[in-house]
GROMACS .gro file of N, CA, C and O in nm:
model
  436
    1UNK      N    1   1.062  15.684  -5.812
    1UNK     CA    2   1.034  15.796  -5.771
    1UNK      C    3   0.888  15.790  -5.699
    1UNK      O    4   0.840  15.690  -5.649
    2UNK      N    5   0.824  15.921  -5.688
    2UNK     CA    6   0.724  15.940  -5.618
    2UNK      C    7   0.592  15.849  -5.674
    2UNK      O    8   0.520  15.781  -5.608
    3UNK      N    9   0.580  15.855  -5.799
    3UNK     CA   10   0.476  15.758  -5.859
    3UNK      C   11   0.498  15.620  -5.831
    3UNK      O   12   0.391  15.543  -5.799
    4UNK      N   13   0.603  15.556  -5.841
    4UNK     CA   14   0.622  15.413  -5.814
    4UNK      C   15   0.593  15.376  -5.661
    4UNK      O   16   0.543  15.287  -5.602
    5UNK      N   17   0.647  15.485  -5.572
    5UNK     CA   18   0.625  15.478  -5.422
    5UNK      C   19   0.472  15.463  -5.387
    5UNK      O   20   0.412  15.375  -5.338
    6UNK      N   21   0.390  15.564  -5.473
    6UNK     CA   22   0.248  15.566  -5.447
    6UNK      C   23   0.184  15.433  -5.512
    6UNK      O   24   0.111  15.360  -5.421
    7UNK      N   25   0.217  15.378  -5.599
    7UNK     CA   26   0.194  15.245  -5.655
    7UNK      C   27   0.211  15.143  -5.563
    7UNK      O   28   0.137  15.046  -5.525
    8UNK      N   29   0.318  15.131  -5.504
    8UNK     CA   30   0.379  15.030  -5.418
    8UNK      C   31   0.288  15.035  -5.302
    8UNK      O   32   0.254  14.946  -5.245
    9UNK      N   33   0.251  15.141  -5.244
    9UNK     CA   34   0.187  15.154  -5.126
    9UNK      C   35   0.040  15.101  -5.150
    9UNK      O   36  -0.022  15.046  -5.054
   10UNK      N   37  -0.007  15.145  -5.258
   10UNK     CA   38  -0.146  15.090  -5.286
   10UNK      C   39  -0.148  14.934  -5.310
   10UNK      O   40  -0.235  14.866  -5.243
   11UNK      N   41  -0.047  14.875  -5.365
   11UNK     CA   42  -0.037  14.739  -5.374
   11UNK      C   43  -0.003  14.686  -5.240
   11UNK      O   44  -0.091  14.581  -5.204
   12UNK      N   45   0.077  14.727  -5.146
   12UNK     CA   46   0.099  14.685  -5.014
   12UNK      C   47  -0.025  14.699  -4.933
   12UNK      O   48  -0.041  14.623  -4.857
   13UNK      N   49  -0.109  14.795  -4.946
   13UNK     CA   50  -0.240  14.803  -4.877
   13UNK      C   51  -0.348  14.701  -4.917
   13UNK      O   52  -0.434  14.699  -4.847
   14UNK      N   53  -0.341  14.634  -5.034
   14UNK     CA   54  -0.421  14.542  -5.067
   14UNK      C   55  -0.532  14.598  -5.155
   14UNK      O   56  -0.611  14.531  -5.211
   15UNK      N   57  -0.522  14.732  -5.174
   15UNK     CA   58  -0.625  14.815  -5.270
   15UNK      C   59  -0.625  14.762  -5.413
   15UNK      O   60  -0.693  14.812  -5.490
   16UNK      N   61  -0.516  14.726  -5.468
   16UNK     CA   62  -0.497  14.691  -5.594
   16UNK      C   63  -0.371  14.572  -5.623
   16UNK      O   64  -0.313  14.564  -5.522
   17UNK      N   65  -0.389  14.505  -5.739
   17UNK     CA   66  -0.274  14.400  -5.755
   17UNK      C   67  -0.167  14.474  -5.830
   17UNK      O   68  -0.197  14.563  -5.903
   18UNK      N   69  -0.060  14.388  -5.854
   18UNK     CA   70   0.053  14.431  -5.924
   18UNK      C   71   0.011  14.448  -6.083
   18UNK      O   72   0.048  14.558  -6.141
   19UNK      N   73  -0.078  14.365  -6.115
   19UNK     CA   74  -0.115  14.366  -6.261
   19UNK      C   75  -0.197  14.489  -6.293
   19UNK      O   76  -0.206  14.529  -6.396
   20UNK      N   77  -0.271  14.543  -6.195
   20UNK     CA   78  -0.344  14.688  -6.212
   20UNK      C   79  -0.249  14.788  -6.231
   20UNK      O   80  -0.291  14.891  -6.318
   21UNK      N   81  -0.122  14.787  -6.210
   21UNK     CA   82  -0.019  14.877  -6.232
   21UNK      C   83  -0.010  14.894  -6.372
   21UNK      O   84  -0.019  14.987  -6.447
   22UNK      N   85   0.005  14.772  -6.459
   22UNK     CA   86   0.032  14.775  -6.599
   22UNK      C   87  -0.081  14.822  -6.652
   22UNK      O   88  -0.076  14.880  -6.763
   23UNK      N   89  -0.211  14.782  -6.611
   23UNK     CA   90  -0.328  14.808  -6.688
   23UNK      C   91  -0.333  14.994  -6.683
   23UNK      O   92  -0.377  15.053  -6.767
   24UNK      N   93  -0.304  15.024  -6.576
   24UNK     CA   94  -0.299  15.185  -6.543
   24UNK      C   95  -0.227  15.252  -6.654
   24UNK      O   96  -0.240  15.363  -6.725
   25UNK      N   97  -0.099  15.198  -6.687
   25UNK     CA   98  -0.018  15.267  -6.788
   25UNK      C   99  -0.064  15.242  -6.909
   25UNK      O  100  -0.042  15.336  -6.994
   26UNK      N  101  -0.145  15.122  -6.934
   26UNK     CA  102  -0.212  15.102  -7.086
   26UNK      C  103  -0.307  15.201  -7.084
   26UNK      O  104  -0.326  15.253  -7.195
   27UNK      N  105  -0.393  15.219  -6.990
   27UNK     CA  106  -0.507  15.321  -6.976
   27UNK      C  107  -0.441  15.468  -7.008
   27UNK      O  108  -0.520  15.530  -7.101
   28UNK      N  109  -0.347  15.482  -6.937
   28UNK     CA  110  -0.289  15.612  -6.959
   28UNK      C  111  -0.241  15.653  -7.108
   28UNK      O  112  -0.256  15.761  -7.167
   29UNK      N  113  -0.161  15.553  -7.153
   29UNK     CA  114  -0.131  15.551  -7.284
   29UNK      C  115  -0.220  15.577  -7.407
   29UNK      O  116  -0.225  15.660  -7.494
   30UNK      N  117  -0.340  15.503  -7.361
   30UNK     CA  118  -0.446  15.529  -7.474
   30UNK      C  119  -0.529  15.652  -7.447
   30UNK      O  120  -0.575  15.717  -7.545
   31UNK      N  121  -0.518  15.701  -7.323
   31UNK     CA  122  -0.577  15.811  -7.313
   31UNK      C  123  -0.513  15.942  -7.372
   31UNK      O  124  -0.552  16.044  -7.389
   32UNK      N  125  -0.384  15.921  -7.375
   32UNK     CA  126  -0.287  16.021  -7.474
   32UNK      C  127  -0.357  16.039  -7.596
   32UNK      O  128  -0.391  16.151  -7.649
   33UNK      N  129  -0.391  15.930  -7.659
   33UNK     CA  130  -0.429  15.947  -7.808
   33UNK      C  131  -0.601  15.987  -7.792
   33UNK      O  132  -0.617  16.069  -7.879
   34UNK      N  133  -0.663  15.953  -7.700
   34UNK     CA  134  -0.793  15.986  -7.693
   34UNK      C  135  -0.826  16.127  -7.656
   34UNK      O  136  -0.935  16.189  -7.662
   35UNK      N  137  -0.718  16.200  -7.604
   35UNK     CA  138  -0.734  16.352  -7.567
   35UNK      C  139  -0.733  16.448  -7.708
   35UNK      O  140  -0.757  16.541  -7.685
   36UNK      N  141  -0.722  16.384  -7.809
   36UNK     CA  142  -0.737  16.455  -7.941
   36UNK      C  143  -0.881  16.458  -7.983
   36UNK      O  144  -0.956  16.356  -7.959
   37UNK      N  145  -0.921  16.559  -8.058
   37UNK     CA  146  -1.060  16.573  -8.107
   37UNK      C  147  -1.104  16.475  -8.204
   37UNK      O  148  -1.234  16.441  -8.199
   38UNK      N  149  -1.007  16.431  -8.296
   38UNK     CA  150  -1.044  16.325  -8.392
   38UNK      C  151  -0.979  16.203  -8.367
   38UNK      O  152  -0.845  16.227  -8.339
   39UNK      N  153  -1.015  16.069  -8.403
   39UNK     CA  154  -0.938  15.955  -8.376
   39UNK      C  155  -0.809  15.956  -8.458
   39UNK      O  156  -0.685  15.935  -8.405
   40UNK      N  157  -0.827  16.021  -8.577
   40UNK     CA  158  -0.693  16.002  -8.671
   40UNK      C  159  -0.588  16.101  -8.591
   40UNK      O  160  -0.464  16.067  -8.603
   41UNK      N  161  -0.629  16.206  -8.521
   41UNK     CA  162  -0.522  16.297  -8.490
   41UNK      C  163  -0.462  16.223  -8.364
   41UNK      O  164  -0.347  16.236  -8.347
   42UNK      N  165  -0.544  16.142  -8.275
   42UNK     CA  166  -0.481  16.069  -8.177
   42UNK      C  167  -0.369  15.958  -8.241
   42UNK      O  168  -0.267  15.939  -8.180
   43UNK      N  169  -0.404  15.886  -8.351
   43UNK     CA  170  -0.312  15.804  -8.416
   43UNK      C  171  -0.195  15.883  -8.460
   43UNK      O  172  -0.082  15.834  -8.441
   44UNK      N  173  -0.202  16.000  -8.521
   44UNK     CA  174  -0.092  16.073  -8.564
   44UNK      C  175   0.001  16.128  -8.461
   44UNK      O  176   0.124  16.132  -8.469
   45UNK      N  177  -0.084  16.159  -8.343
   45UNK     CA  178   0.014  16.186  -8.231
   45UNK      C  179   0.127  16.094  -8.198
   45UNK      O  180   0.237  16.124  -8.175
   46UNK      N  181   0.107  15.954  -8.201
   46UNK     CA  182   0.192  15.863  -8.170
   46UNK      C  183   0.292  15.833  -8.284
   46UNK      O  184   0.398  15.803  -8.273
   47UNK      N  185   0.240  15.851  -8.411
   47UNK     CA  186   0.310  15.826  -8.523
   47UNK      C  187   0.409  15.935  -8.552
   47UNK      O  188   0.541  15.924  -8.577
   48UNK      N  189   0.357  16.053  -8.559
   48UNK     CA  190   0.458  16.182  -8.578
   48UNK      C  191   0.526  16.242  -8.459
   48UNK      O  192   0.626  16.301  -8.497
   49UNK      N  193   0.464  16.236  -8.337
   49UNK     CA  194   0.528  16.320  -8.240
   49UNK      C  195   0.627  16.230  -8.142
   49UNK      O  196   0.706  16.298  -8.067
   50UNK      N  197   0.592  16.099  -8.158
   50UNK     CA  198   0.682  16.024  -8.069
   50UNK      C  199   0.775  15.931  -8.147
   50UNK      O  200   0.732  15.887  -8.230
   51UNK      N  201   0.911  15.932  -8.114
   51UNK     CA  202   1.005  15.850  -8.186
   51UNK      C  203   0.975  15.705  -8.162
   51UNK      O  204   0.939  15.676  -8.039
   52UNK      N  205   0.986  15.615  -8.264
   52UNK     CA  206   0.954  15.490  -8.245
   52UNK      C  207   1.022  15.423  -8.131
   52UNK      O  208   0.959  15.340  -8.058
   53UNK      N  209   1.149  15.455  -8.110
   53UNK     CA  210   1.234  15.399  -7.989
   53UNK      C  211   1.155  15.422  -7.864
   53UNK      O  212   1.144  15.335  -7.781
   54UNK      N  213   1.120  15.555  -7.847
   54UNK     CA  214   1.049  15.601  -7.727
   54UNK      C  215   0.924  15.523  -7.710
   54UNK      O  216   0.885  15.482  -7.595
   55UNK      N  217   0.838  15.523  -7.800
   55UNK     CA  218   0.715  15.452  -7.797
   55UNK      C  219   0.735  15.300  -7.755
   55UNK      O  220   0.667  15.252  -7.684
   56UNK      N  221   0.828  15.233  -7.827
   56UNK     CA  222   0.845  15.102  -7.809
   56UNK      C  223   0.916  15.060  -7.663
   56UNK      O  224   0.838  14.973  -7.580
   57UNK      N  225   0.999  15.144  -7.600
   57UNK     CA  226   1.034  15.144  -7.460
   57UNK      C  227   0.925  15.166  -7.365
   57UNK      O  228   0.914  15.093  -7.285
   58UNK      N  229   0.827  15.263  -7.408
   58UNK     CA  230   0.704  15.262  -7.305
   58UNK      C  231   0.643  15.154  -7.296
   58UNK      O  232   0.608  15.098  -7.208
   59UNK      N  233   0.616  15.097  -7.430
   59UNK     CA  234   0.533  14.963  -7.421
   59UNK      C  235   0.581  14.838  -7.367
   59UNK      O  236   0.520  14.782  -7.277
   60UNK      N  237   0.722  14.842  -7.362
   60UNK     CA  238   0.800  14.737  -7.306
   60UNK      C  239   0.802  14.752  -7.153
   60UNK      O  240   0.811  14.644  -7.076
   61UNK      N  241   0.795  14.867  -7.103
   61UNK     CA  242   0.806  14.897  -6.968
   61UNK      C  243   0.678  14.830  -6.887
   61UNK      O  244   0.701  14.809  -6.768
   62UNK      N  245   0.579  14.807  -6.963
   62UNK     CA  246   0.438  14.771  -6.877
   62UNK      C  247   0.479  14.621  -6.791
   62UNK      O  248   0.421  14.615  -6.695
   63UNK      N  249   0.562  14.544  -6.868
   63UNK     CA  250   0.588  14.427  -6.804
   63UNK      C  251   0.676  14.447  -6.674
   63UNK      O  252   0.693  14.349  -6.585
   64UNK      N  253   0.764  14.525  -6.686
   64UNK     CA  254   0.848  14.539  -6.563
   64UNK      C  255   0.786  14.623  -6.455
   64UNK      O  256   0.791  14.594  -6.353
   65UNK      N  257   0.687  14.724  -6.488
   65UNK     CA  258   0.635  14.804  -6.399
   65UNK      C  259   0.526  14.731  -6.301
   65UNK      O  260   0.528  14.738  -6.200
   66UNK      N  261   0.477  14.612  -6.358
   66UNK     CA  262   0.383  14.530  -6.292
   66UNK      C  263   0.442  14.445  -6.188
   66UNK      O  264   0.377  14.374  -6.122
   67UNK      N  265   0.579  14.434  -6.202
   67UNK     CA  266   0.654  14.349  -6.090
   67UNK      C  267   0.671  14.430  -5.946
   67UNK      O  268   0.710  14.351  -5.871
   68UNK      N  269   0.626  14.550  -5.949
   68UNK     CA  270   0.621  14.634  -5.814
   68UNK      C  271   0.543  14.556  -5.712
   68UNK      O  272   0.409  14.520  -5.765
   69UNK      N  273   0.578  14.536  -5.610
   69UNK     CA  274   0.503  14.450  -5.517
   69UNK      C  275   0.553  14.495  -5.368
   69UNK      O  276   0.643  14.563  -5.357
   70UNK      N  277   0.505  14.418  -5.262
   70UNK     CA  278   0.544  14.423  -5.124
   70UNK      C  279   0.678  14.386  -5.096
   70UNK      O  280   0.754  14.432  -5.019
   71UNK      N  281   0.731  14.289  -5.193
   71UNK     CA  282   0.869  14.238  -5.185
   71UNK      C  283   0.959  14.300  -5.273
   71UNK      O  284   1.065  14.286  -5.261
   72UNK      N  285   0.921  14.384  -5.365
   72UNK     CA  286   1.020  14.443  -5.459
   72UNK      C  287   0.996  14.603  -5.451
   72UNK      O  288   0.890  14.640  -5.470
   73UNK      N  289   1.095  14.664  -5.424
   73UNK     CA  290   1.078  14.816  -5.414
   73UNK      C  291   1.098  14.891  -5.540
   73UNK      O  292   1.108  14.819  -5.647
   74UNK      N  293   1.053  14.999  -5.548
   74UNK     CA  294   1.036  15.097  -5.655
   74UNK      C  295   1.191  15.097  -5.720
   74UNK      O  296   1.208  15.115  -5.837
   75UNK      N  297   1.302  15.107  -5.626
   75UNK     CA  298   1.425  15.105  -5.672
   75UNK      C  299   1.468  14.982  -5.746
   75UNK      O  300   1.539  14.989  -5.863
   76UNK      N  301   1.426  14.877  -5.709
   76UNK     CA  302   1.459  14.727  -5.757
   76UNK      C  303   1.394  14.737  -5.894
   76UNK      O  304   1.442  14.681  -5.992
   77UNK      N  305   1.264  14.779  -5.920
   77UNK     CA  306   1.180  14.779  -6.034
   77UNK      C  307   1.253  14.860  -6.138
   77UNK      O  308   1.280  14.817  -6.249
   78UNK      N  309   1.301  14.974  -6.078
   78UNK     CA  310   1.382  15.067  -6.185
   78UNK      C  311   1.493  15.015  -6.242
   78UNK      O  312   1.547  15.018  -6.357
   79UNK      N  313   1.571  14.946  -6.152
   79UNK     CA  314   1.716  14.907  -6.191
   79UNK      C  315   1.669  14.788  -6.280
   79UNK      O  316   1.750  14.763  -6.372
   80UNK      N  317   1.575  14.696  -6.254
   80UNK     CA  318   1.550  14.604  -6.343
   80UNK      C  319   1.517  14.637  -6.481
   80UNK      O  320   1.554  14.578  -6.610
   81UNK      N  321   1.428  14.734  -6.488
   81UNK     CA  322   1.396  14.810  -6.614
   81UNK      C  323   1.509  14.853  -6.691
   81UNK      O  324   1.539  14.832  -6.818
   82UNK      N  325   1.617  14.922  -6.620
   82UNK     CA  326   1.740  14.958  -6.683
   82UNK      C  327   1.819  14.868  -6.736
   82UNK      O  328   1.875  14.875  -6.854
   83UNK      N  329   1.822  14.765  -6.668
   83UNK     CA  330   1.917  14.621  -6.714
   83UNK      C  331   1.860  14.564  -6.814
   83UNK      O  332   1.922  14.536  -6.930
   84UNK      N  333   1.726  14.553  -6.821
   84UNK     CA  334   1.640  14.497  -6.936
   84UNK      C  335   1.666  14.594  -7.059
   84UNK      O  336   1.682  14.507  -7.156
   85UNK      N  337   1.651  14.700  -7.057
   85UNK     CA  338   1.667  14.796  -7.165
   85UNK      C  339   1.811  14.789  -7.221
   85UNK      O  340   1.831  14.792  -7.340
   86UNK      N  341   1.922  14.783  -7.116
   86UNK     CA  342   2.053  14.763  -7.158
   86UNK      C  343   2.062  14.630  -7.259
   86UNK      O  344   2.125  14.640  -7.371
   87UNK      N  345   2.001  14.539  -7.194
   87UNK     CA  346   2.029  14.405  -7.264
   87UNK      C  347   1.953  14.393  -7.383
   87UNK      O  348   2.005  14.331  -7.480
   88UNK      N  349   1.859  14.445  -7.415
   88UNK     CA  350   1.782  14.437  -7.539
   88UNK      C  351   1.821  14.558  -7.641
   88UNK      O  352   1.758  14.558  -7.743
   89UNK      N  353   1.925  14.638  -7.616
   89UNK     CA  354   1.946  14.755  -7.687
   89UNK      C  355   1.993  14.707  -7.832
   89UNK      O  356   2.074  14.602  -7.829
   90UNK      N  357   1.980  14.762  -7.922
   90UNK     CA  358   2.022  14.722  -8.054
   90UNK      C  359   2.080  14.834  -8.126
   90UNK      O  360   2.025  14.959  -8.133
   91UNK      N  361   2.228  14.836  -8.149
   91UNK     CA  362   2.307  14.723  -8.142
   91UNK      C  363   2.356  14.685  -8.004
   91UNK      O  364   2.332  14.766  -7.926
   92UNK      N  365   2.388  14.579  -7.976
   92UNK     CA  366   2.424  14.522  -7.844
   92UNK      C  367   2.537  14.615  -7.795
   92UNK      O  368   2.609  14.660  -7.861
   93UNK      N  369   2.502  14.634  -7.636
   93UNK     CA  370   2.604  14.713  -7.568
   93UNK      C  371   2.695  14.634  -7.480
   93UNK      O  372   2.753  14.696  -7.402
   94UNK      N  373   2.675  14.493  -7.486
   94UNK     CA  374   2.746  14.402  -7.429
   94UNK      C  375   2.692  14.387  -7.266
   94UNK      O  376   2.562  14.407  -7.257
   95UNK      N  377   2.756  14.345  -7.168
   95UNK     CA  378   2.727  14.348  -7.057
   95UNK      C  379   2.682  14.447  -6.981
   95UNK      O  380   2.734  14.553  -7.009
   96UNK      N  381   2.559  14.444  -6.907
   96UNK     CA  382   2.515  14.562  -6.827
   96UNK      C  383   2.626  14.590  -6.741
   96UNK      O  384   2.696  14.526  -6.650
   97UNK      N  385   2.652  14.732  -6.711
   97UNK     CA  386   2.757  14.774  -6.623
   97UNK      C  387   2.709  14.750  -6.477
   97UNK      O  388   2.584  14.714  -6.445
   98UNK      N  389   2.816  14.723  -6.404
   98UNK     CA  390   2.802  14.688  -6.270
   98UNK      C  391   2.890  14.766  -6.172
   98UNK      O  392   2.969  14.838  -6.217
   99UNK      N  393   2.856  14.788  -6.038
   99UNK     CA  394   2.928  14.875  -5.955
   99UNK      C  395   2.904  15.026  -5.956
   99UNK      O  396   2.787  15.054  -5.999
  100UNK      N  397   3.009  15.107  -5.914
  100UNK     CA  398   2.981  15.251  -5.910
  100UNK      C  399   2.946  15.314  -6.040
  100UNK      O  400   3.032  15.282  -6.134
  101UNK      N  401   2.847  15.386  -6.041
  101UNK     CA  402   2.815  15.463  -6.168
  101UNK      C  403   2.743  15.381  -6.279
  101UNK      O  404   2.693  15.433  -6.356
  102UNK      N  405   2.698  15.259  -6.231
  102UNK     CA  406   2.640  15.172  -6.339
  102UNK      C  407   2.490  15.215  -6.358
  102UNK      O  408   2.460  15.218  -6.483
  103UNK      N  409   2.421  15.272  -6.252
  103UNK     CA  410   2.275  15.306  -6.297
  103UNK      C  411   2.290  15.437  -6.388
  103UNK      O  412   2.201  15.443  -6.482
  104UNK      N  413   2.370  15.532  -6.369
  104UNK     CA  414   2.407  15.656  -6.452
  104UNK      C  415   2.431  15.604  -6.586
  104UNK      O  416   2.381  15.663  -6.682
  105UNK      N  417   2.521  15.516  -6.616
  105UNK     CA  418   2.546  15.463  -6.741
  105UNK      C  419   2.437  15.392  -6.809
  105UNK      O  420   2.403  15.431  -6.925
  106UNK      N  421   2.352  15.329  -6.739
  106UNK     CA  422   2.233  15.256  -6.798
  106UNK      C  423   2.131  15.365  -6.833
  106UNK      O  424   2.034  15.341  -6.927
  107UNK      N  425   2.118  15.465  -6.746
  107UNK     CA  426   2.008  15.570  -6.788
  107UNK      C  427   2.026  15.656  -6.898
  107UNK      O  428   1.956  15.684  -6.958
  108UNK      N  429   2.153  15.664  -6.933
  108UNK     CA  430   2.183  15.729  -7.079
  108UNK      C  431   2.131  15.651  -7.199
  108UNK      O  432   2.068  15.736  -7.292
  109UNK      N  433   2.105  15.529  -7.186
  109UNK     CA  434   2.048  15.449  -7.327
  109UNK      C  435   1.911  15.501  -7.346
  109UNK      O  436   1.827  15.495  -7.292
   0.00000   0.00000   0.00000
């Protein structure tokens, strides 16, 4: 969507590298914890308020997000993320869906 489009425009203009995008996501993630008044509260935020699966998927997304480039659209990056998430799901969901409705099916996971 709009966030990926903005990142792609910045990378395309040469003002940032694709790897800078992953760094931004890491920075944002750490900033979430740092928004708490005490360090322990920041740790508790991730442990108590985020389900482990959500936290793990967010962390795994960094490697996919940094593939955004002048030759790879934001749509292609999202599709790659959905396919990778489907393939890594436990328990196995089998082959990733293809064809009409496949993106909607993969977004459910």
